[in-house]
Amino acid sequence: MRDPAPSDTQKKRVIVGMSGGVDSSVSAVLLMEQGYEVEGLFMKNWEEDDGTEYCTAMDDLADAQAVCDKIGIKLHTANFAAEYWDNVFEHFLAEYKAGRTPNPDILCNREIKFKAFLDYALMLGADLIATGHYVRRRDIDGRTELLKGLDPNKDQSYFLHAVGGEQIAKTLFPVGELENPKCAESPSNMAWPPPRRKTPPASALSVSAVSATSSSSTCRRSRARSRPPQAKSSVVTTALCTTPSASARAWASAA
């Protein structure tokens, strides 16, 4: 599905999942240029330890805030660590213990980005959410279909195959219509903050879980689920899941 005509975008609130990376940042700018009322939301999905070799959630939040300040949109924050633990990581541990190799990225998309995040954005007053995934959608005969991204080298449709059509229908994928080099050029010649250390994908859990040896008592620190503040507007764009780092090592032997 191509982006709606300008008349269809006016007054619609979209919340973009902001990771601080280029893909979600470009998504937000593209939606602004198309006439949407855009805001961002940063998701914290793991209670990490300090001193990890990867970017911490605090670092990622700082990057996301810098981007939102630059393009002039509001940034919301939400903590989905409890949801991630209950609906993604525990399933990962159970599957791994049973001798199977799960893909937590797929479950994270279904349970966090297109469920917890979507529900939270709608509670904030958003009409739609958006993410930086390289996929497209098509609305035909009253149903919504997920399509491959235009760039075959960046297509991420496999990782969204478990997301339902009702959720896809509530989501925009601005960069799915672009080839990746064009995304790097970025609309409006925006200069994004330089990338820092890489945040690992959720699939890195498989390595962390195997090597985990320490006590499990330090991991479940925050079980409070996010509640939206009083707000009249929100725009949603999807960011990458913040995934386990050093803390994951505490749960292999406890699984």
Coordinates of N, CA and C in Angstrom, one line a residue:
M1 N 0.8 -1.2 0.0 CA 0.0 0.0 0.0 C 0.9 1.2 0.0
R2 N 0.7 2.1 -1.0 CA 1.3 3.4 -1.1 C 0.8 4.2 0.0
D3 N 1.6 5.2 0.4 CA 1.1 6.1 1.4 C -0.1 6.9 1.0
P4 N -1.1 7.1 1.9 CA -2.3 7.7 1.6 C -2.1 9.1 1.0
A5 N -3.1 9.5 0.3 CA -3.1 10.9 -0.3 C -3.1 11.9 0.8
P6 N -2.5 13.1 0.6 CA -2.5 14.1 1.7 C -3.8 14.4 2.4
S7 N -4.9 14.3 1.6 CA -6.2 14.6 2.3 C -6.6 13.6 3.3
D8 N -6.0 12.3 3.1 CA -6.3 11.3 4.0 C -5.5 11.3 5.3
T9 N -4.4 12.0 5.3 CA -3.5 12.1 6.4 C -3.7 13.2 7.4
Q10 N -4.4 14.2 6.9 CA -4.6 15.4 7.7 C -5.4 15.0 9.0
K11 N -4.9 15.6 10.1 CA -5.4 15.4 11.4 C -5.2 14.0 12.0
K12 N -4.7 13.0 11.3 CA -4.5 11.7 11.8 C -3.2 11.7 12.6
R13 N -3.3 11.1 13.8 CA -2.2 11.1 14.8 C -1.5 9.7 14.6
V14 N -0.2 9.8 14.4 CA 0.6 8.6 14.3 C 1.7 8.6 15.3
I15 N 1.9 7.5 16.0 CA 3.0 7.4 17.0 C 4.0 6.4 16.4
V16 N 5.2 6.9 16.3 CA 6.3 6.1 15.7 C 7.1 5.5 16.7
G17 N 7.4 4.3 16.6 CA 8.4 3.6 17.5 C 9.8 4.1 17.2
M18 N 10.3 4.9 18.2 CA 11.6 5.6 17.9 C 12.7 4.8 18.7
S19 N 13.7 4.4 18.0 CA 14.9 3.7 18.6 C 16.1 4.6 18.6
G20 N 16.0 5.7 17.9 CA 17.2 6.5 17.8 C 18.0 6.2 16.6
G21 N 17.6 5.2 15.8 CA 18.3 4.7 14.6 C 17.8 5.4 13.4
V22 N 18.4 5.2 12.3 CA 18.1 5.9 11.0 C 16.7 5.5 10.5
D23 N 16.4 4.2 10.5 CA 15.1 3.7 9.9 C 13.9 4.4 10.6
S24 N 13.8 4.3 11.9 CA 12.7 4.9 12.6 C 12.7 6.4 12.5
S25 N 13.9 7.0 12.4 CA 14.0 8.5 12.3 C 13.4 9.0 10.9
V26 N 13.9 8.3 9.9 CA 13.4 8.6 8.6 C 11.9 8.4 8.4
S27 N 11.4 7.3 9.1 CA 10.0 7.0 9.1 C 9.2 8.2 9.6
A28 N 9.7 8.8 10.7 CA 9.0 9.9 11.3 C 9.0 11.1 10.4
V29 N 10.1 11.4 9.8 CA 10.2 12.6 8.9 C 9.3 12.4 7.7
L30 N 9.3 11.2 7.1 CA 8.4 10.9 5.9 C 7.0 11.1 6.3
L31 N 6.6 10.7 7.4 CA 5.2 10.8 7.8 C 4.8 12.3 8.1
M32 N 5.7 13.1 8.6 CA 5.5 14.5 8.8 C 5.4 15.2 7.4
E33 N 6.2 14.8 6.5 CA 6.1 15.4 5.1 C 4.8 15.0 4.4
Q34 N 4.2 13.9 4.8 CA 3.0 13.4 4.2 C 1.8 14.1 4.9
G35 N 2.0 14.8 5.9 CA 0.9 15.6 6.5 C 0.3 15.0 7.8
Y36 N 0.9 13.9 8.3 CA 0.4 13.3 9.6 C 0.8 14.2 10.8
E37 N 0.1 14.1 11.8 CA 0.5 14.6 13.1 C 1.3 13.6 13.9
V38 N 2.6 13.8 14.0 CA 3.5 12.7 14.4 C 4.1 13.0 15.8
E39 N 4.1 11.9 16.5 CA 4.9 11.9 17.8 C 5.6 10.6 17.8
G40 N 6.6 10.5 18.8 CA 7.4 9.3 18.9 C 7.2 8.6 20.2
L41 N 7.5 7.3 20.3 CA 7.5 6.6 21.5 C 8.7 5.7 21.6
F42 N 9.4 5.8 22.7 CA 10.6 4.9 23.0 C 10.2 3.8 23.9
M43 N 10.4 2.6 23.5 CA 10.1 1.4 24.3 C 11.3 0.9 25.0
K44 N 11.2 0.7 26.3 CA 12.2 0.0 27.1 C 11.6 -1.4 27.4
N45 N 12.3 -2.4 26.8 CA 11.8 -3.8 26.9 C 12.6 -4.8 27.7
W46 N 13.6 -4.2 28.4 CA 14.5 -5.1 29.2 C 15.1 -4.3 30.3
E47 N 15.2 -4.9 31.5 CA 15.8 -4.2 32.7 C 17.3 -4.7 32.7
E48 N 18.1 -4.0 32.0 CA 19.5 -4.4 31.8 C 20.4 -4.1 33.0
D49 N 21.5 -4.8 33.1 CA 22.5 -4.4 34.1 C 23.4 -3.3 33.5
D50 N 24.0 -2.6 34.4 CA 25.0 -1.5 34.0 C 26.3 -2.2 33.5
G51 N 27.0 -1.5 32.7 CA 28.3 -2.0 32.3 C 28.3 -3.0 31.2
T52 N 27.1 -3.2 30.5 CA 27.0 -4.1 29.4 C 27.9 -3.6 28.2
E53 N 28.3 -4.5 27.3 CA 29.1 -4.1 26.2 C 28.2 -3.5 25.1
Y54 N 26.9 -3.6 25.2 CA 26.0 -3.0 24.2 C 25.5 -1.7 24.7
C55 N 24.7 -1.0 23.8 CA 24.1 0.2 24.2 C 23.0 -0.1 25.3
T56 N 23.0 0.7 26.3 CA 21.9 0.6 27.3 C 20.7 1.3 26.8
A57 N 19.6 1.0 27.5 CA 18.3 1.7 27.2 C 18.5 3.2 27.4
M58 N 19.2 3.6 28.3 CA 19.4 5.0 28.6 C 20.1 5.7 27.4
D59 N 21.1 5.0 26.8 CA 21.8 5.6 25.7 C 20.9 5.6 24.5
D60 N 20.1 4.6 24.3 CA 19.1 4.6 23.2 C 18.1 5.7 23.3
L61 N 17.6 5.9 24.5 CA 16.6 6.9 24.8 C 17.2 8.3 24.5
A62 N 18.5 8.5 24.8 CA 19.1 9.8 24.5 C 19.2 10.0 23.0
D63 N 19.5 8.9 22.3 CA 19.5 9.1 20.8 C 18.1 9.4 20.2
A64 N 17.1 8.7 20.7 CA 15.8 8.9 20.3 C 15.3 10.3 20.6
Q65 N 15.6 10.8 21.8 CA 15.3 12.2 22.2 C 16.0 13.2 21.3
A66 N 17.2 12.9 21.0 CA 18.0 13.9 20.1 C 17.3 14.0 18.8
V67 N 16.9 12.9 18.2 CA 16.2 12.9 16.9 C 14.9 13.6 17.0
C68 N 14.1 13.3 18.0 CA 12.8 14.0 18.2 C 13.0 15.5 18.4
D69 N 14.0 15.9 19.1 CA 14.2 17.3 19.3 C 14.6 18.0 18.0
K70 N 15.4 17.3 17.2 CA 15.8 17.8 15.9 C 14.7 18.0 14.9
I71 N 13.8 17.1 14.9 CA 12.7 17.2 13.9 C 11.4 17.8 14.5
G72 N 11.5 18.1 15.8 CA 10.4 18.9 16.4 C 9.2 18.1 16.8
I73 N 9.3 16.9 17.3 CA 8.1 16.1 17.7 C 8.3 15.7 19.2
K74 N 7.2 15.4 19.8 CA 7.2 14.9 21.2 C 7.6 13.5 21.3
L75 N 8.3 13.1 22.3 CA 8.7 11.7 22.5 C 8.1 11.2 23.8
H76 N 7.3 10.1 23.7 CA 6.7 9.4 24.9 C 7.7 8.3 25.2
T77 N 7.6 7.8 26.4 CA 8.4 6.6 26.8 C 7.5 5.6 27.5
A78 N 7.8 4.4 27.3 CA 7.0 3.3 28.0 C 7.9 2.1 28.3
N79 N 7.6 1.5 29.4 CA 8.4 0.3 29.9 C 7.6 -0.9 29.7
F80 N 8.0 -1.8 28.8 CA 7.3 -3.0 28.5 C 8.2 -4.2 28.9
A81 N 9.0 -4.0 29.9 CA 9.9 -5.1 30.4 C 9.1 -6.3 30.9
A82 N 8.1 -6.0 31.7 CA 7.3 -7.1 32.2 C 6.6 -7.9 31.1
E83 N 6.1 -7.2 30.1 CA 5.4 -7.9 29.0 C 6.4 -8.7 28.2
Y84 N 7.6 -8.1 28.0 CA 8.6 -8.8 27.3 C 9.0 -10.1 28.0
W85 N 9.2 -10.0 29.3 CA 9.6 -11.1 30.1 C 8.5 -12.2 30.0
D86 N 7.3 -11.9 30.3 CA 6.2 -12.8 30.4 C 5.8 -13.5 29.0
N87 N 5.9 -12.6 27.9 CA 5.3 -13.1 26.7 C 6.4 -13.4 25.6
V88 N 7.6 -13.1 25.9 CA 8.7 -13.4 24.9 C 9.8 -14.2 25.5
F89 N 10.4 -13.7 26.6 CA 11.6 -14.3 27.1 C 11.4 -15.7 27.8
E90 N 10.3 -15.8 28.6 CA 10.0 -17.0 29.2 C 9.7 -18.1 28.2
H91 N 9.0 -17.7 27.1 CA 8.8 -18.7 26.0 C 10.1 -19.1 25.4
F92 N 11.0 -18.2 25.2 CA 12.3 -18.5 24.6 C 13.0 -19.5 25.5
L93 N 13.0 -19.2 26.8 CA 13.8 -20.2 27.7 C 13.1 -21.6 27.6
A94 N 11.8 -21.6 27.6 CA 11.1 -22.9 27.6 C 11.4 -23.7 26.3
E95 N 11.4 -23.0 25.2 CA 11.7 -23.7 23.9 C 13.2 -24.1 23.9
Y96 N 14.1 -23.3 24.4 CA 15.5 -23.6 24.3 C 15.8 -24.8 25.2
K97 N 15.1 -24.8 26.4 CA 15.3 -26.0 27.3 C 14.7 -27.3 26.7
A98 N 13.7 -27.1 25.9 CA 13.1 -28.3 25.2 C 13.9 -28.8 24.0
G99 N 15.0 -28.1 23.7 CA 15.9 -28.5 22.6 C 15.5 -27.9 21.3
R100 N 14.7 -26.9 21.3 CA 14.3 -26.2 20.1 C 15.0 -24.8 20.0
T101 N 15.1 -24.3 18.8 CA 15.7 -23.0 18.6 C 14.6 -21.9 18.3
P102 N 14.1 -21.2 19.2 CA 13.1 -20.2 19.0 C 13.7 -18.9 18.3
N103 N 12.8 -18.1 17.7 CA 13.3 -16.8 17.2 C 12.5 -15.8 18.0
P104 N 13.1 -15.2 19.0 CA 12.5 -14.2 19.8 C 12.1 -12.9 19.1
D105 N 12.8 -12.6 18.0 CA 12.4 -11.4 17.2 C 11.0 -11.5 16.7
I106 N 10.6 -12.7 16.2 CA 9.2 -12.8 15.7 C 8.2 -12.7 16.8
L107 N 8.5 -13.3 18.0 CA 7.5 -13.2 19.1 C 7.5 -11.7 19.7
C108 N 8.7 -11.1 19.7 CA 8.8 -9.7 20.1 C 7.9 -8.8 19.3
N109 N 7.9 -9.0 18.0 CA 7.1 -8.2 17.1 C 5.6 -8.4 17.4
R110 N 5.2 -9.7 17.5 CA 3.8 -10.0 17.7 C 3.3 -9.5 19.1
E111 N 4.1 -9.7 20.1 CA 3.6 -9.5 21.5 C 3.9 -8.1 22.0
I112 N 5.0 -7.4 21.5 CA 5.4 -6.2 22.0 C 5.2 -5.0 21.1
K113 N 5.8 -5.1 19.9 CA 5.7 -3.9 19.0 C 4.3 -3.8 18.4
F114 N 3.6 -4.9 18.1 CA 2.3 -4.8 17.5 C 1.2 -5.2 18.4
K115 N 1.5 -5.3 19.7 CA 0.4 -5.5 20.7 C 0.5 -4.5 21.8
A116 N 1.6 -4.7 22.7 CA 1.8 -3.8 23.8 C 1.9 -2.3 23.3
F117 N 2.8 -2.1 22.3 CA 3.0 -0.8 21.8 C 1.8 -0.2 21.1
L118 N 1.1 -1.1 20.3 CA -0.1 -0.6 19.6 C -1.2 -0.2 20.6
D119 N -1.4 -1.1 21.6 CA -2.4 -0.8 22.6 C -2.1 0.5 23.4
Y120 N -0.9 0.6 23.7 CA -0.5 1.8 24.5 C -0.7 3.1 23.7
A121 N -0.3 3.0 22.4 CA -0.4 4.2 21.5 C -1.9 4.6 21.3
L122 N -2.7 3.6 21.1 CA -4.2 3.8 21.0 C -4.7 4.5 22.2
M123 N -4.3 4.0 23.4 CA -4.7 4.6 24.7 C -4.2 6.1 24.8
L124 N -3.1 6.4 24.1 CA -2.6 7.8 24.1 C -3.4 8.7 23.2
G125 N -4.2 8.0 22.3 CA -5.0 8.8 21.4 C -4.6 8.7 19.9
A126 N -3.6 7.9 19.6 CA -3.2 7.7 18.3 C -4.2 7.0 17.4
D127 N -4.2 7.4 16.1 CA -5.0 6.7 15.1 C -4.3 5.5 14.5
L128 N -3.0 5.7 14.4 CA -2.1 4.7 13.8 C -0.8 4.6 14.5
I129 N -0.1 3.6 14.3 CA 1.3 3.5 14.7 C 2.2 3.4 13.5
A130 N 3.5 3.6 13.6 CA 4.4 3.4 12.5 C 5.7 2.8 13.0
T131 N 6.4 2.0 12.1 CA 7.6 1.5 12.5 C 8.6 1.6 11.4
G132 N 9.9 1.3 11.6 CA 10.9 1.4 10.6 C 11.2 0.1 9.9
H133 N 10.2 -0.8 10.0 CA 10.4 -2.1 9.3 C 10.4 -2.0 7.8
Y134 N 11.2 -2.8 7.1 CA 11.2 -2.8 5.7 C 10.2 -3.8 5.2
V135 N 8.9 -3.4 5.3 CA 7.8 -4.2 4.7 C 6.8 -3.2 4.2
R136 N 5.8 -3.7 3.5 CA 4.7 -2.9 2.9 C 3.4 -3.6 3.3
R137 N 2.3 -2.8 3.2 CA 1.0 -3.4 3.4 C 0.1 -3.1 2.3
R138 N -0.9 -3.9 2.1 CA -1.9 -3.7 1.0 C -3.3 -4.0 1.5
D139 N -4.2 -3.0 1.3 CA -5.6 -3.2 1.7 C -6.4 -3.6 0.5
I140 N -7.0 -4.7 0.6 CA -7.7 -5.2 -0.6 C -8.9 -6.0 -0.1
D141 N -10.1 -5.7 -0.7 CA -11.3 -6.5 -0.4 C -11.6 -6.6 1.1
G142 N -11.4 -5.5 1.8 CA -11.7 -5.4 3.2 C -10.7 -6.1 4.1
R143 N -9.6 -6.5 3.6 CA -8.6 -7.1 4.5 C -7.2 -6.5 4.2
T144 N -6.3 -6.6 5.1 CA -5.0 -6.1 5.0 C -3.9 -7.2 4.9
E145 N -3.1 -7.0 3.9 CA -2.0 -8.0 3.7 C -0.6 -7.4 3.9
L146 N 0.3 -8.3 4.4 CA 1.6 -7.9 4.6 C 2.4 -8.2 3.3
L147 N 3.2 -7.3 2.8 CA 4.0 -7.5 1.6 C 5.5 -7.3 1.9
K148 N 6.3 -7.9 1.1 CA 7.8 -7.7 1.3 C 8.1 -6.3 1.0
G149 N 9.2 -5.9 1.7 CA 9.8 -4.5 1.4 C 10.3 -4.4 0.0
L150 N 10.3 -3.2 -0.5 CA 10.7 -3.0 -1.9 C 12.2 -3.4 -2.1
D151 N 13.0 -3.1 -1.1 CA 14.4 -3.5 -1.2 C 14.6 -5.0 -0.7
P152 N 14.9 -5.9 -1.7 CA 15.0 -7.3 -1.3 C 16.2 -7.6 -0.3
N153 N 17.2 -6.7 -0.2 CA 18.3 -6.9 0.7 C 17.9 -6.5 2.1
K154 N 16.8 -5.8 2.3 CA 16.4 -5.3 3.6 C 15.0 -5.8 4.0
D155 N 14.4 -6.6 3.2 CA 13.0 -7.1 3.5 C 13.0 -7.8 4.9
Q156 N 12.0 -7.4 5.7 CA 11.8 -8.0 7.0 C 10.5 -8.6 7.2
S157 N 9.8 -9.0 6.1 CA 8.5 -9.6 6.2 C 8.4 -10.9 7.0
Y158 N 9.5 -11.7 6.9 CA 9.5 -12.9 7.7 C 9.4 -12.7 9.2
F159 N 10.0 -11.6 9.7 CA 9.9 -11.3 11.1 C 8.6 -10.8 11.6
L160 N 7.7 -10.4 10.6 CA 6.4 -9.9 10.9 C 5.3 -10.9 10.5
H161 N 5.6 -12.1 10.1 CA 4.6 -13.0 9.6 C 3.6 -13.5 10.6
A162 N 4.0 -13.4 11.9 CA 3.0 -13.8 13.0 C 2.1 -12.7 13.5
V163 N 2.3 -11.5 12.9 CA 1.5 -10.4 13.3 C 0.2 -10.4 12.5
G164 N -1.0 -10.2 13.2 CA -2.3 -10.3 12.5 C -2.6 -9.2 11.6
G165 N -3.5 -9.4 10.7 CA -3.9 -8.4 9.7 C -4.6 -7.2 10.4
E166 N -5.3 -7.4 11.5 CA -5.9 -6.3 12.2 C -4.8 -5.3 12.8
Q167 N -3.7 -5.9 13.2 CA -2.6 -5.0 13.7 C -1.9 -4.3 12.6
I168 N -1.6 -5.1 11.5 CA -1.0 -4.5 10.4 C -1.8 -3.3 9.8
A169 N -3.1 -3.5 9.8 CA -4.0 -2.4 9.3 C -3.9 -1.1 10.1
K170 N -3.4 -1.2 11.3 CA -3.2 0.0 12.2 C -1.8 0.5 12.1
T171 N -1.0 0.0 11.2 CA 0.4 0.4 11.1 C 0.8 0.9 9.8
L172 N 1.7 1.9 9.8 CA 2.3 2.4 8.6 C 3.8 2.0 8.6
F173 N 4.3 1.8 7.3 CA 5.7 1.3 7.1 C 6.3 2.2 6.1
P174 N 6.7 3.4 6.4 CA 7.2 4.4 5.4 C 8.4 4.0 4.7
V175 N 9.4 3.3 5.3 CA 10.6 3.0 4.6 C 10.5 1.7 3.8
G176 N 9.4 1.0 3.9 CA 9.2 -0.2 3.1 C 9.1 0.1 1.7
E177 N 8.7 1.3 1.3 CA 8.6 1.7 -0.1 C 10.0 2.2 -0.6
L178 N 11.0 2.3 0.2 CA 12.3 2.8 -0.2 C 13.3 1.7 -0.4
E179 N 14.3 2.0 -1.2 CA 15.5 1.2 -1.2 C 16.4 1.7 -0.1
N180 N 17.1 0.8 0.6 CA 17.9 1.2 1.7 C 18.9 2.4 1.5
P181 N 19.6 2.5 0.4 CA 20.5 3.6 0.2 C 19.8 4.9 0.2
K182 N 18.5 5.0 -0.2 CA 17.8 6.2 -0.2 C 17.5 6.6 1.2
C183 N 17.3 5.6 2.1 CA 17.0 5.8 3.5 C 18.2 6.5 4.1
A184 N 19.4 6.1 3.7 CA 20.6 6.6 4.3 C 20.8 8.1 3.9
E185 N 20.3 8.4 2.7 CA 20.4 9.8 2.2 C 19.4 10.6 3.1
S186 N 18.3 10.1 3.4 CA 17.3 10.6 4.3 C 16.5 11.8 3.7
P187 N 15.2 11.9 4.0 CA 14.4 13.0 3.4 C 14.9 14.3 4.1
S188 N 14.6 15.4 3.3 CA 14.9 16.8 3.8 C 16.4 17.0 4.2
N189 N 17.3 16.0 3.7 CA 18.7 16.1 4.0 C 19.0 16.3 5.5
M190 N 18.2 15.5 6.3 CA 18.4 15.6 7.8 C 19.7 14.9 8.1
A191 N 20.4 15.4 9.1 CA 21.6 14.8 9.6 C 21.3 14.2 10.9
W192 N 21.4 12.9 11.0 CA 21.1 12.1 12.2 C 22.3 12.0 13.1
P193 N 22.0 11.8 14.4 CA 23.1 11.6 15.3 C 24.0 10.4 14.8
P194 N 25.3 10.4 15.0 CA 26.1 9.3 14.5 C 25.8 8.1 15.3
P195 N 25.9 6.9 14.7 CA 25.6 5.6 15.4 C 26.7 5.3 16.4
R196 N 26.3 4.7 17.5 CA 27.3 4.3 18.5 C 27.4 2.8 18.6
R197 N 27.6 2.2 19.7 CA 27.7 0.7 19.8 C 26.3 0.1 19.4
K198 N 26.4 -1.0 18.8 CA 25.2 -1.7 18.3 C 24.4 -2.4 19.4
T199 N 23.1 -2.2 19.4 CA 22.2 -3.0 20.3 C 21.9 -4.3 19.7
P200 N 22.1 -5.4 20.4 CA 22.0 -6.7 19.8 C 20.5 -7.1 19.5
P201 N 20.3 -7.9 18.4 CA 18.9 -8.3 18.1 C 18.4 -9.3 19.2
A202 N 17.1 -9.5 19.3 CA 16.6 -10.4 20.3 C 17.1 -11.8 20.1
S203 N 17.5 -12.2 18.9 CA 18.1 -13.5 18.7 C 19.4 -13.7 19.4
A204 N 20.0 -12.6 19.8 CA 21.3 -12.8 20.6 C 21.0 -13.4 22.0
L205 N 19.7 -13.5 22.3 CA 19.4 -14.2 23.6 C 19.8 -15.6 23.6
S206 N 19.8 -16.3 22.4 CA 20.2 -17.7 22.4 C 21.6 -17.9 22.9
V207 N 22.5 -17.0 22.6 CA 23.9 -17.1 23.0 C 23.9 -16.7 24.5
S208 N 23.2 -15.7 24.9 CA 23.3 -15.2 26.3 C 22.7 -16.3 27.2
A209 N 21.6 -16.9 26.8 CA 20.9 -17.9 27.6 C 21.8 -19.2 27.8
V210 N 22.5 -19.5 26.8 CA 23.3 -20.7 26.9 C 24.5 -20.5 27.9
S211 N 25.0 -19.3 27.9 CA 26.2 -19.0 28.7 C 25.8 -18.5 30.1
A212 N 24.5 -18.3 30.4 CA 24.1 -17.8 31.6 C 24.4 -18.7 32.8
T213 N 25.0 -18.1 33.8 CA 25.4 -19.0 34.9 C 25.1 -18.4 36.3
S214 N 24.8 -17.1 36.4 CA 24.7 -16.5 37.7 C 23.3 -16.5 38.2
S215 N 23.1 -16.0 39.4 CA 21.8 -16.1 40.1 C 20.7 -15.3 39.3
S216 N 19.5 -15.8 39.5 CA 18.3 -15.2 38.8 C 17.7 -14.1 39.6
S217 N 18.1 -13.9 40.8 CA 17.4 -13.0 41.7 C 17.5 -11.5 41.3
T218 N 18.5 -11.2 40.4 CA 18.7 -9.8 40.0 C 17.9 -9.3 38.8
C219 N 17.2 -10.3 38.1 CA 16.6 -9.9 36.9 C 15.2 -9.3 37.0
R220 N 14.3 -9.8 37.8 CA 13.0 -9.3 37.8 C 12.9 -8.1 38.8
R221 N 13.4 -7.0 38.3 CA 13.4 -5.8 39.2 C 12.2 -5.0 39.1
S222 N 11.8 -4.8 37.8 CA 10.6 -3.9 37.6 C 9.5 -4.6 37.0
R223 N 8.4 -4.8 37.7 CA 7.3 -5.6 37.1 C 6.1 -4.6 36.8
A224 N 6.3 -3.3 37.0 CA 5.3 -2.4 36.8 C 5.0 -2.2 35.3
R225 N 3.8 -2.3 34.9 CA 3.4 -2.2 33.5 C 3.1 -0.7 33.2
S226 N 3.4 -0.3 32.0 CA 3.2 1.1 31.7 C 1.8 1.5 31.6
R227 N 1.5 2.7 32.1 CA 0.2 3.3 32.0 C 0.4 4.7 31.3
P228 N -0.5 5.0 30.4 CA -0.3 6.2 29.6 C -0.7 7.4 30.5
P229 N 0.1 8.5 30.3 CA -0.2 9.7 31.1 C -1.4 10.4 30.4
Q230 N -2.0 11.4 31.1 CA -3.1 12.1 30.5 C -2.5 12.9 29.3
A231 N -3.0 12.5 28.1 CA -2.5 13.2 26.9 C -3.6 13.2 25.9
K232 N -3.6 14.3 25.1 CA -4.7 14.4 24.0 C -4.2 13.9 22.7
S233 N -2.9 13.8 22.5 CA -2.4 13.4 21.2 C -1.2 12.5 21.3
S234 N -1.0 11.7 20.3 CA 0.2 10.9 20.2 C 0.4 10.4 18.8
V235 N 1.6 10.2 18.4 CA 1.9 9.6 17.1 C 2.8 8.4 17.3
V236 N 2.6 7.3 16.7 CA 3.3 6.1 17.0 C 4.2 5.7 15.9
T237 N 5.4 5.4 16.1 CA 6.3 4.7 15.1 C 7.1 3.7 15.8
T238 N 7.3 2.5 15.2 CA 7.9 1.4 15.9 C 9.4 1.5 16.0
A239 N 10.0 1.2 17.1 CA 11.4 1.1 17.2 C 11.8 -0.3 17.4
L240 N 13.1 -0.5 17.4 CA 13.6 -1.9 17.7 C 13.4 -2.2 19.1
C241 N 13.2 -3.5 19.4 CA 13.1 -3.9 20.8 C 14.4 -3.8 21.5
T242 N 14.4 -3.2 22.7 CA 15.6 -3.2 23.5 C 15.8 -4.6 24.0
T243 N 16.8 -5.3 23.8 CA 16.9 -6.7 24.1 C 17.9 -7.0 25.2
P244 N 17.8 -8.1 25.8 CA 18.7 -8.5 27.0 C 20.1 -8.4 26.7
S245 N 20.9 -8.0 27.7 CA 22.3 -7.9 27.5 C 22.9 -8.8 28.6
A246 N 23.6 -8.2 29.6 CA 24.3 -9.0 30.6 C 23.3 -9.7 31.5
S247 N 22.1 -9.1 31.7 CA 21.1 -9.7 32.6 C 20.7 -11.1 32.1
A248 N 20.7 -11.3 30.8 CA 20.2 -12.6 30.2 C 21.1 -13.7 30.8
R249 N 22.3 -13.4 31.0 CA 23.2 -14.5 31.5 C 22.8 -15.1 32.8
A250 N 21.9 -14.3 33.5 CA 21.5 -14.8 34.9 C 20.4 -15.8 34.8
W251 N 19.9 -16.1 33.6 CA 18.7 -17.0 33.6 C 18.9 -18.3 32.9
A252 N 20.0 -18.7 32.5 CA 20.1 -20.0 31.8 C 20.0 -21.1 32.8
S253 N 20.7 -21.1 33.8 CA 20.7 -22.2 34.8 C 19.4 -22.2 35.6
A254 N 18.7 -21.0 35.6 CA 17.4 -21.0 36.4 C 16.3 -21.4 35.6
A255 N 16.4 -21.5 34.2 CA 15.3 -21.9 33.4 C 14.9 -23.3 33.6

